[in-house]
Amino acid sequence: MNDLATSFQHEIVTRTQPLSAWIHYHDQHAPSEIAAHWHQGIELSYTISGHIDDFTINGQHFRTSAGQLLVVNSQLIHSIHTHNTPESRALSVIYPYDYVRRLYPYDYVRRLYPKIETEIIAVNDPHQFTSAQQAMYLNLQGHFDQLYLALQRPSAVTNLRLEAETAQILSELLTYFTSAKASTGVMYGKDALAVERIQKISTYVAQHYTEPISLTDVAQQINVTKEYLTRFFKKQMAMTVGQYVNLVRAQHAYEDLLGERGNLTTIASMNGFASTRALNRAFQTVYHQSAAEIYKTKHTWD
C-alpha cells in the first residue's frame, strides 16, 4: 500500500494516491488545535474513541464522543480544539468537490452526484433523524470501523478496501442524509475571487512561515492594500492575518516539538518565532499549554 498522506494544505485538498479521497488517521499525537480554515471538499470526521472537545463548524460547536460522525459541507469555516488523551482516535475523510460534482458548469462529463451543488449533507444532529436514517447511521459507523481496521492491518488489498468503504460511505450519505441548501438558512459558497485570494494567502504563508511576514507582504500577494486585506481576511476566516500566521507556525512547531527536532530555542527559530517567549505565547493561545508542558505530556504518553 502506498503511504497515506501525513499532512495537507487545508484549502487545496489532494487525494491520498491512488484513492479518490483524502484519508487520515489521527491518534493521541495528532495536533490538538486545527486553525480555522475552509476548503471546497466535503470533509467527514469520525471519532473512533475518546472525544473531540470542540469541533466548530460555521460557528456551531460540537463535542464528539466515540462513534460520532460530523460532516463539514463545502466552504464552511471549521476548526478543532481538543485535549488529546491516550484513547484519542479519529478518522478524517475529505472528498474533493470535483470528484462529487461536475468540474465546471460547462463540463459535460458528469461527475458522481452533480446535485450536490444545490444540496448539503445533514448528519450532524442525530436527534433529527428518521428511523431509516438511524438505521443507516449504524451502517456508516460500521464502514468507518472497517476503514480503521484496514489502516491498522495493511495488506495487498488495503487500497481496494479503503476505496470501497469511502465510496459506500459517500453513497449512503448522499442517499439518506441530503437536504436542500435553501432550507438551511446558511449561506454556502464563496465567490471565485475570494477562493483564489484565500488560496494565494494560505500558499504564501505555508511557503514563508519560517521567515518574517508582514501585512504588506501578504497584501502584495493579492494586489490589495493592507487595510483591505485586514477587512477581507477577518470576514472570510474569522481571524486576523497575524493570528493565522501564528497558528500555522504553532502547528509546525508542534510537530517539531513532538518529533524532538531540537530544543525550544531551535524550534522557535525554525518556525519563524522571534523568541521562545513568542513561541510559548502562541502555544498558550493555540493549545492552552506552554510548549514545555506539551513536550512533557508527550513523553508521559510514550
Coordinates of C-alpha atoms in Angstrom, one line a residue:
M1 CA 0.0 0.0 0.0
N2 CA 1.2 3.5 -0.7
D3 CA 1.9 5.7 2.3
L4 CA -1.0 7.7 3.5
A5 CA -0.6 11.4 3.5
T6 CA 0.6 12.8 6.8
S7 CA -0.2 16.4 6.1
F8 CA -2.3 18.5 3.8
Q9 CA -2.8 22.1 2.8
H10 CA -6.3 22.8 4.0
E11 CA -7.7 25.0 1.2
I12 CA -6.4 22.8 -1.6
V13 CA -7.5 19.1 -0.9
T14 CA -5.3 16.5 -2.6
R15 CA -6.2 12.8 -2.8
T16 CA -4.4 10.1 -0.9
Q17 CA -3.0 8.4 -4.0
P18 CA -4.2 6.3 -5.6
L19 CA -7.5 6.8 -3.8
S20 CA -10.4 9.1 -4.8
A21 CA -10.4 10.7 -1.4
W22 CA -8.0 12.1 1.2
I23 CA -7.9 9.8 4.3
H24 CA -6.0 10.5 7.5
Y25 CA -5.9 8.7 10.9
H26 CA -5.5 10.8 14.0
D27 CA -4.2 9.4 17.3
Q28 CA -3.2 10.9 20.6
H29 CA -0.2 12.6 19.0
A30 CA -2.3 14.5 16.4
P31 CA -2.4 18.3 16.7
S32 CA -4.9 19.3 19.3
E33 CA -5.6 22.6 17.5
I34 CA -6.5 23.0 13.9
A35 CA -6.8 26.6 12.8
A36 CA -10.0 27.9 11.3
H37 CA -10.0 27.1 7.6
W38 CA -12.2 26.1 4.8
H39 CA -12.0 24.2 1.5
Q40 CA -14.2 23.2 -1.3
G41 CA -14.0 19.5 -0.4
I42 CA -16.6 17.7 1.7
E43 CA -15.0 16.7 5.0
L44 CA -16.0 13.9 7.3
S45 CA -14.7 13.5 10.9
Y46 CA -15.4 10.2 12.7
T47 CA -14.4 9.8 16.4
I48 CA -13.3 6.2 16.9
S49 CA -12.6 6.5 20.6
G50 CA -12.1 9.3 23.2
H51 CA -13.7 12.6 22.2
I52 CA -13.1 16.0 20.5
D53 CA -13.7 18.8 22.9
D54 CA -14.7 21.5 20.4
F55 CA -15.2 20.9 16.7
T56 CA -16.6 24.2 15.4
I57 CA -18.4 24.3 12.1
N58 CA -19.7 27.6 10.8
G59 CA -20.0 29.0 14.3
Q60 CA -21.7 25.9 15.7
H61 CA -19.8 24.0 18.4
F62 CA -19.8 20.2 18.7
R63 CA -18.3 17.9 21.4
T64 CA -18.0 14.5 19.9
S65 CA -18.0 11.1 21.5
A66 CA -17.0 7.6 20.2
G67 CA -19.0 6.6 17.1
Q68 CA -20.0 10.2 16.2
L69 CA -19.7 11.4 12.7
L70 CA -19.5 15.1 11.7
V71 CA -19.8 16.4 8.1
V72 CA -18.3 19.8 7.1
N73 CA -20.0 20.8 3.9
S74 CA -18.1 22.6 1.2
Q75 CA -16.7 26.1 2.0
L76 CA -17.8 26.2 5.6
I77 CA -15.2 27.6 8.1
H78 CA -14.3 25.0 10.7
S79 CA -11.7 24.5 13.4
I80 CA -10.8 22.0 16.1
H81 CA -9.7 22.4 19.7
T82 CA -9.3 19.4 22.0
H83 CA -7.1 17.9 24.7
N84 CA -5.8 14.6 23.3
T85 CA -5.6 11.6 25.6
P86 CA -4.1 8.1 25.1
E87 CA -7.6 7.0 24.0
S88 CA -7.9 9.7 21.3
R89 CA -8.6 8.1 17.9
A90 CA -10.3 9.6 14.9
L91 CA -10.5 9.4 11.1
S92 CA -10.8 12.2 8.6
V93 CA -12.0 11.7 5.0
I94 CA -12.2 14.5 2.5
Y95 CA -13.9 14.1 -0.9
P96 CA -12.6 16.7 -3.4
Y97 CA -15.5 18.7 -4.7
D98 CA -14.8 18.0 -8.3
Y99 CA -15.0 14.2 -7.6
V100 CA -18.6 14.6 -6.4
R101 CA -20.0 17.2 -8.9
R102 CA -19.2 18.4 -12.4
L103 CA -15.8 20.1 -12.5
Y104 CA -17.1 23.2 -14.3
P105 CA -20.7 24.3 -15.3
Y106 CA -19.8 23.6 -18.9
D107 CA -18.2 20.3 -18.2
Y108 CA -20.3 17.7 -20.0
V109 CA -18.6 14.8 -18.2
R110 CA -21.0 14.3 -15.4
R111 CA -19.4 13.5 -12.0
L112 CA -20.8 11.2 -9.3
Y113 CA -23.5 13.5 -7.9
P114 CA -24.0 16.8 -9.7
K115 CA -27.0 17.7 -7.4
I116 CA -24.6 18.4 -4.6
E117 CA -24.4 22.0 -5.9
T118 CA -28.0 22.5 -4.5
E119 CA -27.8 20.2 -1.5
I120 CA -25.8 19.7 1.7
I121 CA -25.2 16.6 3.8
A122 CA -27.1 16.9 7.1
V123 CA -25.8 14.4 9.6
N124 CA -24.5 16.4 12.5
D125 CA -27.8 16.3 14.6
P126 CA -28.8 12.7 15.1
H127 CA -31.8 13.9 17.2
Q128 CA -33.4 14.9 13.9
F129 CA -33.0 11.5 12.2
T130 CA -35.9 9.5 10.9
S131 CA -36.0 5.8 11.7
A132 CA -34.5 5.0 8.3
Q133 CA -31.6 7.5 9.0
Q134 CA -31.0 6.0 12.4
A135 CA -30.5 2.6 10.8
M136 CA -28.2 3.9 8.1
Y137 CA -26.2 5.8 10.7
L138 CA -25.3 2.4 12.2
N139 CA -24.2 1.3 8.8
L140 CA -22.0 4.4 8.5
Q141 CA -20.4 3.6 11.8
G142 CA -19.6 0.1 10.6
H143 CA -18.0 1.5 7.4
F144 CA -15.7 3.8 9.4
D145 CA -14.8 0.9 11.7
Q146 CA -13.8 -1.1 8.6
L147 CA -11.7 1.9 7.4
Y148 CA -9.9 1.9 10.7
L149 CA -9.3 -1.8 10.6
A150 CA -8.0 -1.6 7.0
L151 CA -5.5 1.1 8.1
Q152 CA -4.4 -0.9 11.1
R153 CA -3.9 -4.1 9.2
P154 CA -2.3 -3.2 5.9
S155 CA -2.3 -5.9 3.1
A156 CA -2.0 -6.1 -0.6
V157 CA -5.7 -5.2 -1.0
T158 CA -5.8 -2.3 1.6
N159 CA -6.3 0.4 -1.1
L160 CA -9.1 -1.6 -2.6
R161 CA -10.8 -1.8 0.8
L162 CA -10.3 1.9 1.5
E163 CA -11.7 2.8 -1.9
A164 CA -14.7 0.6 -1.4
E165 CA -15.5 1.8 2.1
T166 CA -15.2 5.5 1.2
A167 CA -17.3 5.1 -1.9
Q168 CA -20.0 3.3 0.2
I169 CA -19.9 6.0 2.9
L170 CA -20.4 8.8 0.3
S171 CA -23.2 6.8 -1.4
E172 CA -25.2 6.3 1.8
L173 CA -24.7 9.9 2.9
L174 CA -26.0 11.2 -0.4
T175 CA -28.9 8.7 -0.5
Y176 CA -30.2 9.2 3.0
F177 CA -28.8 12.4 4.5
T178 CA -29.1 15.3 2.0
S179 CA -31.1 18.4 2.4
A180 CA -31.7 21.4 0.1
K181 CA -29.2 24.2 0.8
A182 CA -32.1 26.8 0.6
S183 CA -33.8 25.2 3.6
T184 CA -30.8 25.5 5.9
G185 CA -30.7 29.3 6.2
V186 CA -26.9 29.1 5.9
M187 CA -25.0 31.0 3.2
Y188 CA -22.9 28.4 1.3
G189 CA -20.2 29.1 -1.1
K190 CA -17.7 31.9 -1.8
D191 CA -17.2 33.7 -5.0
A192 CA -14.3 32.6 -7.2
L193 CA -12.2 35.7 -6.4
A194 CA -12.4 35.1 -2.6
V195 CA -11.4 31.5 -3.1
E196 CA -8.5 32.5 -5.2
R197 CA -7.3 35.1 -2.8
I198 CA -7.5 32.9 0.3
Q199 CA -5.6 30.2 -1.6
K200 CA -2.9 32.6 -2.6
I201 CA -2.6 33.9 1.0
S202 CA -2.5 30.4 2.5
T203 CA 0.0 29.2 0.0
Y204 CA 2.2 32.2 0.7
V205 CA 2.1 31.7 4.5
A206 CA 2.8 27.9 4.0
Q207 CA 5.9 28.7 2.0
H208 CA 7.2 31.6 4.1
Y209 CA 6.1 30.9 7.7
T210 CA 9.7 30.4 8.8
E211 CA 10.5 34.0 7.8
P212 CA 9.2 37.4 9.0
I213 CA 5.8 38.0 7.4
S214 CA 4.3 41.5 7.3
L215 CA 0.8 42.7 6.3
T216 CA 2.4 44.4 3.3
D217 CA 4.0 41.1 2.2
V218 CA 0.6 39.3 2.3
A219 CA -1.3 42.2 0.7
Q220 CA 1.1 42.2 -2.3
Q221 CA 0.2 38.6 -3.0
I222 CA -3.4 39.5 -3.8
N223 CA -2.7 43.1 -5.0
V224 CA -4.7 44.9 -2.4
T225 CA -4.0 47.4 0.4
K226 CA -3.2 46.4 3.9
E227 CA -6.4 47.9 5.1
Y228 CA -8.5 46.0 2.6
L229 CA -6.6 42.8 3.4
T230 CA -7.3 43.2 7.1
R231 CA -11.1 43.5 6.5
F232 CA -11.2 40.8 3.8
F233 CA -9.3 38.2 5.8
K234 CA -11.3 38.8 9.0
K235 CA -14.6 38.4 7.1
Q236 CA -13.5 35.2 5.3
M237 CA -11.6 33.5 8.0
A238 CA -12.9 34.9 11.3
M239 CA -9.4 35.8 12.5
T240 CA -6.7 38.3 11.7
V241 CA -3.8 37.6 9.3
G242 CA -1.4 37.7 12.3
Q243 CA -3.4 35.2 14.2
Y244 CA -3.5 32.9 11.1
V245 CA 0.3 33.2 10.6
N246 CA 0.9 32.3 14.3
L247 CA -1.5 29.4 14.1
V248 CA 0.4 28.0 11.1
R249 CA 3.7 28.5 12.8
A250 CA 2.5 26.9 16.0
Q251 CA 1.2 23.8 14.2
H252 CA 4.6 23.3 12.5
A253 CA 6.4 23.9 15.8
Y254 CA 4.1 21.4 17.5
E255 CA 5.1 18.7 15.0
D256 CA 8.8 19.6 15.5
L257 CA 8.4 19.5 19.3
L258 CA 6.8 16.1 19.2
G259 CA 9.5 14.9 16.7
E260 CA 12.2 16.2 19.1
R261 CA 13.8 18.2 16.4
G262 CA 15.7 20.5 18.8
N263 CA 15.2 22.5 22.0
L264 CA 12.7 25.2 22.3
T265 CA 15.0 27.9 21.1
T266 CA 15.8 25.9 18.0
I267 CA 12.2 25.1 17.3
A268 CA 11.1 28.7 17.7
S269 CA 13.8 29.9 15.3
M270 CA 12.9 27.1 12.8
N271 CA 9.3 28.2 12.7
G272 CA 9.5 31.9 12.4
F273 CA 9.1 32.9 16.0
A274 CA 11.3 35.7 17.2
S275 CA 11.9 34.1 20.6
T276 CA 10.9 31.2 22.8
R277 CA 8.7 33.7 24.6
A278 CA 6.8 34.3 21.3
L279 CA 6.6 30.5 20.8
N280 CA 5.2 29.9 24.3
R281 CA 2.7 32.8 23.9
A282 CA 1.5 31.3 20.6
F283 CA 1.2 27.8 22.1
Q284 CA -0.7 29.2 25.1
T285 CA -3.2 30.8 22.7
V286 CA -3.5 27.8 20.4
Y287 CA -3.0 24.8 22.7
H288 CA -3.8 26.4 26.1
Q289 CA -0.5 25.0 27.3
S290 CA 3.1 26.0 27.1
A291 CA 5.5 24.2 24.7
A292 CA 7.3 22.7 27.6
E293 CA 4.1 21.3 29.1
I294 CA 3.1 19.7 25.8
Y295 CA 6.6 18.2 25.4
K296 CA 6.3 16.7 28.9
T297 CA 2.8 15.3 28.2
K298 CA 4.0 13.7 25.0
H299 CA 6.8 11.8 26.8
T300 CA 4.4 10.8 29.6
W301 CA 2.2 9.1 27.0
D302 CA 5.2 7.4 25.3

